[in-house]
């Protein structure tokens, strides 16, 4: 609580502010407001005031500040076949997501949940990973392979621009939006999970938003094994992350082509590079890499610092 002299000084300064305050048409501070503050500083709170204060202030916890939950509505499509590690090292603990015998089958162009279905059944809520500098990336094949320094200071932020379509399911009445590039693939309603039997009600229309691309590795392994892509509010909220930070991720993973020659690091293909203003060139320092997203919000995907 400010002292009596501090409140009096504040009251004088308020009147000199070159703006109109929200109580009056002048800068005169409301007398009753400051009188109440002065009374409080002197311990002169009336019984009426003491009994009328019902406002409860809630504090935002550290976890809430450092956690982003998916706000995306849509479906996951198959990815590119992941046939090579993104560095000169092996997959380490991440092999369970690439293993052709596993449920995810990234090596066959499949996609799956992260943590894996087996891990989730065992009670694993999210996959512990660490943000890397990406300096060990070795993208491409043979003499054409190339690394990147784009992530040396941390995850890369950018702005995406792409075309969207709004759809409405005839049966359950659910509305959802999709990337127009996937209009023939994204045909399953995220609510009732039924395919087709919908109508496009709006679009295609241009959509812009913030993106954040994060190179990550498995805790204890060290090497970069995948990228985490965040969009919209999630990208903005987690932009504080830096190399060495540990995160726990719950979402989806698939293979996505990546071009290391893109200077700013945002070298994703398909619905990626096109949106960032680049043309993905096959045959360059490119290859499919594991790409982790939070998935549709109905699955409760999230990323948090731990």
mmCIF file of C-alpha atoms in Angstrom:
data_model
loop_
_atom_site.group_PDB
_atom_site.id
_atom_site.type_symbol
_atom_site.label_atom_id
_atom_site.label_comp_id
_atom_site.label_asym_id
_atom_site.label_seq_id
_atom_site.Cartn_x
_atom_site.Cartn_y
_atom_site.Cartn_z
ATOM 1 C CA UNK A 1 0.000 0.000 0.000
ATOM 2 C CA UNK A 2 1.474 3.459 -0.941
ATOM 3 C CA UNK A 3 2.125 5.876 1.904
ATOM 4 C CA UNK A 4 -0.026 8.941 2.508
ATOM 5 C CA UNK A 5 2.622 11.297 1.084
ATOM 6 C CA UNK A 6 3.031 9.102 -2.023
ATOM 7 C CA UNK A 7 -0.708 9.156 -2.649
ATOM 8 C CA UNK A 8 -0.882 12.932 -2.288
ATOM 9 C CA UNK A 9 2.019 13.311 -4.732
ATOM 10 C CA UNK A 10 0.329 10.945 -7.165
ATOM 11 C CA UNK A 11 -2.887 12.927 -6.936
ATOM 12 C CA UNK A 12 -1.043 16.131 -7.872
ATOM 13 C CA UNK A 13 0.787 14.491 -10.785
ATOM 14 C CA UNK A 14 -2.444 12.981 -12.112
ATOM 15 C CA UNK A 15 -3.969 16.421 -12.557
ATOM 16 C CA UNK A 16 -0.978 17.491 -14.698
ATOM 17 C CA UNK A 17 -1.197 14.576 -17.151
ATOM 18 C CA UNK A 18 -1.731 15.814 -20.767
ATOM 19 C CA UNK A 19 -4.572 13.323 -21.378
ATOM 20 C CA UNK A 20 -8.219 12.881 -20.578
ATOM 21 C CA UNK A 21 -8.766 10.219 -17.955
ATOM 22 C CA UNK A 22 -11.676 7.833 -18.090
ATOM 23 C CA UNK A 23 -13.615 9.301 -15.152
ATOM 24 C CA UNK A 24 -14.068 12.925 -16.187
ATOM 25 C CA UNK A 25 -13.660 15.351 -19.082
ATOM 26 C CA UNK A 26 -10.656 16.791 -17.293
ATOM 27 C CA UNK A 27 -7.548 15.417 -15.651
ATOM 28 C CA UNK A 28 -8.867 15.998 -12.175
ATOM 29 C CA UNK A 29 -8.555 12.726 -10.331
ATOM 30 C CA UNK A 30 -11.842 11.557 -8.760
ATOM 31 C CA UNK A 31 -11.923 12.750 -5.190
ATOM 32 C CA UNK A 32 -13.774 9.742 -3.800
ATOM 33 C CA UNK A 33 -11.265 7.376 -5.414
ATOM 34 C CA UNK A 34 -8.214 9.021 -3.857
ATOM 35 C CA UNK A 35 -9.958 9.674 -0.567
ATOM 36 C CA UNK A 36 -10.594 5.941 -0.285
ATOM 37 C CA UNK A 37 -6.941 5.200 -1.018
ATOM 38 C CA UNK A 38 -5.792 7.719 1.574
ATOM 39 C CA UNK A 39 -8.154 6.255 4.150
ATOM 40 C CA UNK A 40 -6.773 2.828 3.422
ATOM 41 C CA UNK A 41 -3.187 3.999 3.851
ATOM 42 C CA UNK A 42 -4.116 5.395 7.263
ATOM 43 C CA UNK A 43 -5.946 2.239 8.299
ATOM 44 C CA UNK A 44 -9.311 4.036 8.212
ATOM 45 C CA UNK A 45 -11.268 1.530 6.090
ATOM 46 C CA UNK A 46 -14.967 1.638 6.924
ATOM 47 C CA UNK A 47 -16.974 -1.476 7.792
ATOM 48 C CA UNK A 48 -19.044 -0.890 4.645
ATOM 49 C CA UNK A 49 -15.930 -0.852 2.445
ATOM 50 C CA UNK A 50 -14.430 -3.845 4.193
ATOM 51 C CA UNK A 51 -17.553 -5.906 3.644
ATOM 52 C CA UNK A 52 -18.092 -4.877 0.025
ATOM 53 C CA UNK A 53 -14.781 -5.980 -1.476
ATOM 54 C CA UNK A 54 -15.526 -9.158 -3.380
ATOM 55 C CA UNK A 55 -12.940 -9.006 -6.166
ATOM 56 C CA UNK A 56 -10.608 -12.008 -6.180
ATOM 57 C CA UNK A 57 -7.288 -11.608 -7.944
ATOM 58 C CA UNK A 58 -5.878 -14.750 -9.494
ATOM 59 C CA UNK A 59 -2.224 -15.190 -10.277
ATOM 60 C CA UNK A 60 -1.046 -16.762 -13.512
ATOM 61 C CA UNK A 61 1.232 -19.649 -12.691
ATOM 62 C CA UNK A 62 4.627 -20.091 -14.316
ATOM 63 C CA UNK A 63 3.403 -23.202 -16.120
ATOM 64 C CA UNK A 64 0.451 -21.301 -17.607
ATOM 65 C CA UNK A 65 2.790 -18.573 -18.866
ATOM 66 C CA UNK A 66 5.154 -21.097 -20.429
ATOM 67 C CA UNK A 67 2.595 -23.439 -21.982
ATOM 68 C CA UNK A 68 0.709 -23.162 -25.286
ATOM 69 C CA UNK A 69 -2.262 -25.361 -26.162
ATOM 70 C CA UNK A 70 -3.394 -26.041 -29.722
ATOM 71 C CA UNK A 71 -6.058 -23.731 -31.158
ATOM 72 C CA UNK A 72 -5.914 -25.328 -34.620
ATOM 73 C CA UNK A 73 -8.974 -27.014 -36.115
ATOM 74 C CA UNK A 74 -8.305 -29.482 -38.908
ATOM 75 C CA UNK A 75 -6.986 -32.899 -39.810
ATOM 76 C CA UNK A 76 -3.509 -34.415 -40.130
ATOM 77 C CA UNK A 77 -2.481 -35.553 -43.598
ATOM 78 C CA UNK A 78 0.169 -38.067 -44.589
ATOM 79 C CA UNK A 79 3.693 -36.785 -44.833
ATOM 80 C CA UNK A 80 6.834 -37.365 -46.890
ATOM 81 C CA UNK A 81 8.887 -40.515 -46.339
ATOM 82 C CA UNK A 82 11.670 -39.969 -43.790
ATOM 83 C CA UNK A 83 14.574 -42.088 -44.985
ATOM 84 C CA UNK A 84 17.586 -40.240 -43.548
ATOM 85 C CA UNK A 85 18.534 -38.593 -40.270
ATOM 86 C CA UNK A 86 18.760 -34.775 -40.408
ATOM 87 C CA UNK A 87 22.303 -34.929 -38.948
ATOM 88 C CA UNK A 88 25.338 -37.181 -39.347
ATOM 89 C CA UNK A 89 24.374 -38.913 -36.106
ATOM 90 C CA UNK A 90 21.733 -41.571 -35.568
ATOM 91 C CA UNK A 91 18.169 -41.196 -34.357
ATOM 92 C CA UNK A 92 18.886 -42.081 -30.742
ATOM 93 C CA UNK A 93 15.721 -42.275 -28.627
ATOM 94 C CA UNK A 94 13.688 -40.790 -31.469
ATOM 95 C CA UNK A 95 14.029 -44.053 -33.433
ATOM 96 C CA UNK A 96 10.734 -45.309 -32.004
ATOM 97 C CA UNK A 97 8.942 -42.758 -34.214
ATOM 98 C CA UNK A 98 10.859 -43.707 -37.373
ATOM 99 C CA UNK A 99 11.008 -47.476 -36.847
ATOM 100 C CA UNK A 100 9.101 -49.164 -39.725
ATOM 101 C CA UNK A 101 7.739 -51.629 -37.175
ATOM 102 C CA UNK A 102 6.362 -48.868 -34.977
ATOM 103 C CA UNK A 103 2.922 -47.240 -35.111
ATOM 104 C CA UNK A 104 4.072 -43.909 -36.567
ATOM 105 C CA UNK A 105 5.995 -45.291 -39.579
ATOM 106 C CA UNK A 106 7.573 -42.021 -40.685
ATOM 107 C CA UNK A 107 9.784 -44.052 -42.992
ATOM 108 C CA UNK A 108 6.686 -45.011 -44.998
ATOM 109 C CA UNK A 109 5.242 -41.508 -45.157
ATOM 110 C CA UNK A 110 2.894 -42.141 -42.271
ATOM 111 C CA UNK A 111 2.068 -39.932 -39.300
ATOM 112 C CA UNK A 112 1.231 -40.543 -35.680
ATOM 113 C CA UNK A 113 0.894 -39.195 -32.194
ATOM 114 C CA UNK A 114 3.705 -37.949 -29.999
ATOM 115 C CA UNK A 115 4.089 -39.447 -27.436
ATOM 116 C CA UNK A 116 3.416 -42.719 -29.208
ATOM 117 C CA UNK A 117 0.210 -44.625 -28.581
ATOM 118 C CA UNK A 118 2.097 -47.179 -26.480
ATOM 119 C CA UNK A 119 3.708 -44.447 -24.349
ATOM 120 C CA UNK A 120 0.365 -42.709 -23.825
ATOM 121 C CA UNK A 121 -1.197 -45.959 -22.637
ATOM 122 C CA UNK A 122 1.720 -46.274 -20.231
ATOM 123 C CA UNK A 123 0.874 -42.853 -18.766
ATOM 124 C CA UNK A 124 3.331 -40.615 -20.653
ATOM 125 C CA UNK A 125 1.552 -37.292 -21.148
ATOM 126 C CA UNK A 126 4.144 -35.554 -23.335
ATOM 127 C CA UNK A 127 7.555 -36.163 -24.912
ATOM 128 C CA UNK A 128 10.508 -34.501 -23.199
ATOM 129 C CA UNK A 129 12.738 -32.740 -25.715
ATOM 130 C CA UNK A 130 15.361 -29.989 -25.780
ATOM 131 C CA UNK A 131 15.648 -26.947 -28.053
ATOM 132 C CA UNK A 132 18.841 -27.100 -30.130
ATOM 133 C CA UNK A 133 20.833 -24.586 -32.182
ATOM 134 C CA UNK A 134 20.464 -26.755 -35.259
ATOM 135 C CA UNK A 135 24.159 -26.375 -36.066
ATOM 136 C CA UNK A 136 24.471 -30.140 -36.500
ATOM 137 C CA UNK A 137 21.865 -30.268 -39.278
ATOM 138 C CA UNK A 138 23.171 -31.929 -42.443
ATOM 139 C CA UNK A 139 20.327 -31.725 -44.947
ATOM 140 C CA UNK A 140 20.470 -33.438 -48.319
ATOM 141 C CA UNK A 141 22.459 -36.202 -49.922
ATOM 142 C CA UNK A 142 26.096 -36.570 -50.919
ATOM 143 C CA UNK A 143 28.068 -33.480 -51.915
ATOM 144 C CA UNK A 144 24.871 -31.418 -52.042
ATOM 145 C CA UNK A 145 24.169 -31.749 -48.309
ATOM 146 C CA UNK A 146 24.181 -28.495 -46.363
ATOM 147 C CA UNK A 147 23.796 -27.184 -42.843
ATOM 148 C CA UNK A 148 22.281 -23.958 -41.504
ATOM 149 C CA UNK A 149 23.083 -21.336 -38.870
ATOM 150 C CA UNK A 150 19.555 -19.888 -38.875
ATOM 151 C CA UNK A 151 18.722 -21.327 -35.431
ATOM 152 C CA UNK A 152 21.993 -20.515 -33.684
ATOM 153 C CA UNK A 153 20.368 -17.777 -31.598
ATOM 154 C CA UNK A 154 17.095 -19.596 -31.138
ATOM 155 C CA UNK A 155 13.861 -20.664 -32.861
ATOM 156 C CA UNK A 156 12.986 -18.725 -36.019
ATOM 157 C CA UNK A 157 9.871 -16.574 -36.215
ATOM 158 C CA UNK A 158 8.112 -15.727 -39.453
ATOM 159 C CA UNK A 159 4.795 -14.897 -41.058
ATOM 160 C CA UNK A 160 2.812 -17.410 -43.057
ATOM 161 C CA UNK A 161 0.436 -16.549 -45.848
ATOM 162 C CA UNK A 162 -1.812 -19.178 -47.348
ATOM 163 C CA UNK A 163 -5.299 -19.836 -48.704
ATOM 164 C CA UNK A 164 -8.027 -21.303 -46.506
ATOM 165 C CA UNK A 165 -11.461 -22.841 -46.965
ATOM 166 C CA UNK A 166 -14.304 -22.923 -44.432
ATOM 167 C CA UNK A 167 -16.383 -26.094 -44.404
ATOM 168 C CA UNK A 168 -19.628 -27.155 -42.752
ATOM 169 C CA UNK A 169 -20.578 -30.755 -42.037
ATOM 170 C CA UNK A 170 -24.135 -31.536 -43.146
ATOM 171 C CA UNK A 171 -24.752 -34.203 -40.494
ATOM 172 C CA UNK A 172 -23.409 -32.749 -37.236
ATOM 173 C CA UNK A 173 -23.379 -29.104 -38.344
ATOM 174 C CA UNK A 174 -19.762 -28.598 -37.336
ATOM 175 C CA UNK A 175 -17.780 -25.749 -38.911
ATOM 176 C CA UNK A 176 -14.058 -26.016 -39.538
ATOM 177 C CA UNK A 177 -11.333 -24.471 -41.678
ATOM 178 C CA UNK A 178 -8.707 -26.166 -43.820
ATOM 179 C CA UNK A 179 -5.680 -25.170 -45.878
ATOM 180 C CA UNK A 180 -6.901 -24.962 -49.468
ATOM 181 C CA UNK A 181 -3.865 -26.959 -50.642
ATOM 182 C CA UNK A 182 -5.351 -29.971 -48.863
ATOM 183 C CA UNK A 183 -8.974 -29.561 -49.945
ATOM 184 C CA UNK A 184 -9.041 -33.021 -51.505
ATOM 185 C CA UNK A 185 -7.249 -34.701 -48.577
ATOM 186 C CA UNK A 186 -8.686 -32.914 -45.552
ATOM 187 C CA UNK A 187 -12.222 -34.292 -45.887
ATOM 188 C CA UNK A 188 -12.840 -35.637 -42.376
ATOM 189 C CA UNK A 189 -14.880 -33.638 -39.888
ATOM 190 C CA UNK A 190 -12.741 -33.046 -36.764
ATOM 191 C CA UNK A 191 -15.839 -33.322 -34.562
ATOM 192 C CA UNK A 192 -17.789 -36.377 -35.705
ATOM 193 C CA UNK A 193 -14.828 -37.902 -37.611
ATOM 194 C CA UNK A 194 -17.061 -38.692 -40.621
ATOM 195 C CA UNK A 195 -15.660 -38.202 -44.109
ATOM 196 C CA UNK A 196 -17.212 -36.179 -46.936
ATOM 197 C CA UNK A 197 -20.882 -35.072 -46.683
ATOM 198 C CA UNK A 198 -19.922 -31.401 -46.218
ATOM 199 C CA UNK A 199 -20.088 -28.167 -48.142
ATOM 200 C CA UNK A 200 -17.567 -25.358 -48.576
ATOM 201 C CA UNK A 201 -19.207 -22.221 -47.187
ATOM 202 C CA UNK A 202 -16.415 -19.692 -47.600
ATOM 203 C CA UNK A 203 -13.223 -19.259 -49.597
ATOM 204 C CA UNK A 204 -10.649 -19.784 -50.739
ATOM 205 C CA UNK A 205 -9.461 -16.674 -48.849
ATOM 206 C CA UNK A 206 -6.059 -15.448 -47.756
ATOM 207 C CA UNK A 207 -4.981 -16.131 -44.180
ATOM 208 C CA UNK A 208 -1.913 -14.669 -42.514
ATOM 209 C CA UNK A 209 -0.385 -15.653 -39.213
ATOM 210 C CA UNK A 210 2.756 -15.954 -37.144
ATOM 211 C CA UNK A 211 4.856 -19.107 -37.207
ATOM 212 C CA UNK A 212 7.692 -20.385 -35.018
ATOM 213 C CA UNK A 213 10.050 -23.157 -36.145
ATOM 214 C CA UNK A 214 11.992 -24.918 -33.391
ATOM 215 C CA UNK A 215 14.763 -27.514 -33.903
ATOM 216 C CA UNK A 216 14.614 -30.127 -31.140
ATOM 217 C CA UNK A 217 16.404 -33.226 -29.908
ATOM 218 C CA UNK A 218 15.643 -35.909 -27.355
ATOM 219 C CA UNK A 219 16.788 -35.171 -23.809
ATOM 220 C CA UNK A 220 20.086 -36.930 -23.153
ATOM 221 C CA UNK A 221 20.908 -37.552 -26.833
ATOM 222 C CA UNK A 222 22.130 -34.141 -27.961
ATOM 223 C CA UNK A 223 21.581 -34.232 -31.734
ATOM 224 C CA UNK A 224 18.765 -32.500 -33.601
ATOM 225 C CA UNK A 225 16.143 -35.027 -34.712
ATOM 226 C CA UNK A 226 13.060 -32.985 -35.636
ATOM 227 C CA UNK A 227 11.399 -29.592 -35.939
ATOM 228 C CA UNK A 228 8.427 -28.308 -33.960
ATOM 229 C CA UNK A 229 6.190 -25.947 -35.925
ATOM 230 C CA UNK A 230 3.884 -23.609 -33.991
ATOM 231 C CA UNK A 231 1.405 -21.212 -35.567
ATOM 232 C CA UNK A 232 -0.778 -18.307 -34.503
ATOM 233 C CA UNK A 233 -1.143 -17.578 -30.790
ATOM 234 C CA UNK A 234 0.945 -20.621 -29.882
ATOM 235 C CA UNK A 235 3.876 -19.300 -31.923
ATOM 236 C CA UNK A 236 3.687 -15.895 -30.281
ATOM 237 C CA UNK A 237 3.384 -17.276 -26.763
ATOM 238 C CA UNK A 238 6.365 -19.648 -27.027
ATOM 239 C CA UNK A 239 8.690 -17.241 -28.852
ATOM 240 C CA UNK A 240 10.700 -16.827 -25.633
ATOM 241 C CA UNK A 241 12.253 -20.287 -26.041
ATOM 242 C CA UNK A 242 16.009 -20.468 -26.555
ATOM 243 C CA UNK A 243 18.605 -23.190 -27.228
ATOM 244 C CA UNK A 244 19.051 -25.446 -24.217
ATOM 245 C CA UNK A 245 15.483 -25.013 -22.958
ATOM 246 C CA UNK A 246 13.672 -28.246 -22.197
ATOM 247 C CA UNK A 247 10.144 -28.639 -23.472
ATOM 248 C CA UNK A 248 7.489 -31.309 -23.235
ATOM 249 C CA UNK A 249 5.412 -31.798 -26.385
ATOM 250 C CA UNK A 250 2.105 -33.537 -27.014
ATOM 251 C CA UNK A 251 0.873 -33.578 -30.601
ATOM 252 C CA UNK A 252 1.483 -35.198 -33.987
ATOM 253 C CA UNK A 253 4.518 -35.958 -36.116
ATOM 254 C CA UNK A 254 4.969 -36.584 -39.839
ATOM 255 C CA UNK A 255 7.662 -36.222 -42.483
ATOM 256 C CA UNK A 256 8.003 -32.832 -44.238
ATOM 257 C CA UNK A 257 10.532 -31.832 -46.899
ATOM 258 C CA UNK A 258 13.037 -29.244 -45.716
ATOM 259 C CA UNK A 259 15.423 -27.057 -47.740
ATOM 260 C CA UNK A 260 18.568 -25.968 -45.859
ATOM 261 C CA UNK A 261 19.450 -23.365 -48.503
ATOM 262 C CA UNK A 262 16.655 -21.051 -47.315
ATOM 263 C CA UNK A 263 18.603 -18.386 -45.431
ATOM 264 C CA UNK A 264 16.052 -17.641 -42.705
ATOM 265 C CA UNK A 265 15.579 -21.310 -41.800
ATOM 266 C CA UNK A 266 11.889 -21.490 -42.769
ATOM 267 C CA UNK A 267 12.553 -24.076 -45.466
ATOM 268 C CA UNK A 268 9.462 -26.255 -45.226
ATOM 269 C CA UNK A 269 7.910 -27.609 -48.408
ATOM 270 C CA UNK A 270 4.343 -28.233 -49.491
ATOM 271 C CA UNK A 271 2.109 -25.875 -47.577
ATOM 272 C CA UNK A 272 5.250 -24.426 -46.026
ATOM 273 C CA UNK A 273 7.728 -22.841 -48.418
ATOM 274 C CA UNK A 274 5.003 -21.664 -50.771
ATOM 275 C CA UNK A 275 3.466 -19.703 -47.925
ATOM 276 C CA UNK A 276 6.732 -18.094 -46.901
ATOM 277 C CA UNK A 277 7.412 -16.861 -50.430
ATOM 278 C CA UNK A 278 9.900 -19.523 -51.557
ATOM 279 C CA UNK A 279 9.885 -22.210 -54.195
ATOM 280 C CA UNK A 280 11.006 -25.590 -52.947
ATOM 281 C CA UNK A 281 13.697 -26.924 -55.315
ATOM 282 C CA UNK A 282 14.051 -30.685 -55.468
ATOM 283 C CA UNK A 283 17.593 -31.937 -55.800
ATOM 284 C CA UNK A 284 19.145 -29.223 -53.666
ATOM 285 C CA UNK A 285 20.145 -29.546 -49.992
ATOM 286 C CA UNK A 286 16.730 -31.020 -49.250
ATOM 287 C CA UNK A 287 15.247 -34.052 -47.533
ATOM 288 C CA UNK A 288 12.246 -35.113 -45.482
ATOM 289 C CA UNK A 289 12.576 -34.390 -41.763
ATOM 290 C CA UNK A 290 10.243 -35.205 -38.843
ATOM 291 C CA UNK A 291 7.889 -32.272 -38.255
ATOM 292 C CA UNK A 292 5.983 -32.046 -34.967
ATOM 293 C CA UNK A 293 2.794 -29.993 -34.658
ATOM 294 C CA UNK A 294 0.240 -29.735 -31.853
ATOM 295 C CA UNK A 295 -2.523 -31.168 -34.015
ATOM 296 C CA UNK A 296 -6.197 -30.244 -33.880
ATOM 297 C CA UNK A 297 -7.355 -28.774 -30.566
ATOM 298 C CA UNK A 298 -9.808 -31.633 -29.986
ATOM 299 C CA UNK A 299 -6.784 -33.844 -29.257
ATOM 300 C CA UNK A 300 -5.478 -31.526 -26.531
ATOM 301 C CA UNK A 301 -2.015 -31.010 -27.997
ATOM 302 C CA UNK A 302 0.383 -28.643 -26.209
ATOM 303 C CA UNK A 303 3.966 -27.597 -25.688
ATOM 304 C CA UNK A 304 5.353 -26.378 -22.375
ATOM 305 C CA UNK A 305 8.712 -25.441 -20.953
ATOM 306 C CA UNK A 306 9.859 -27.782 -18.202
#
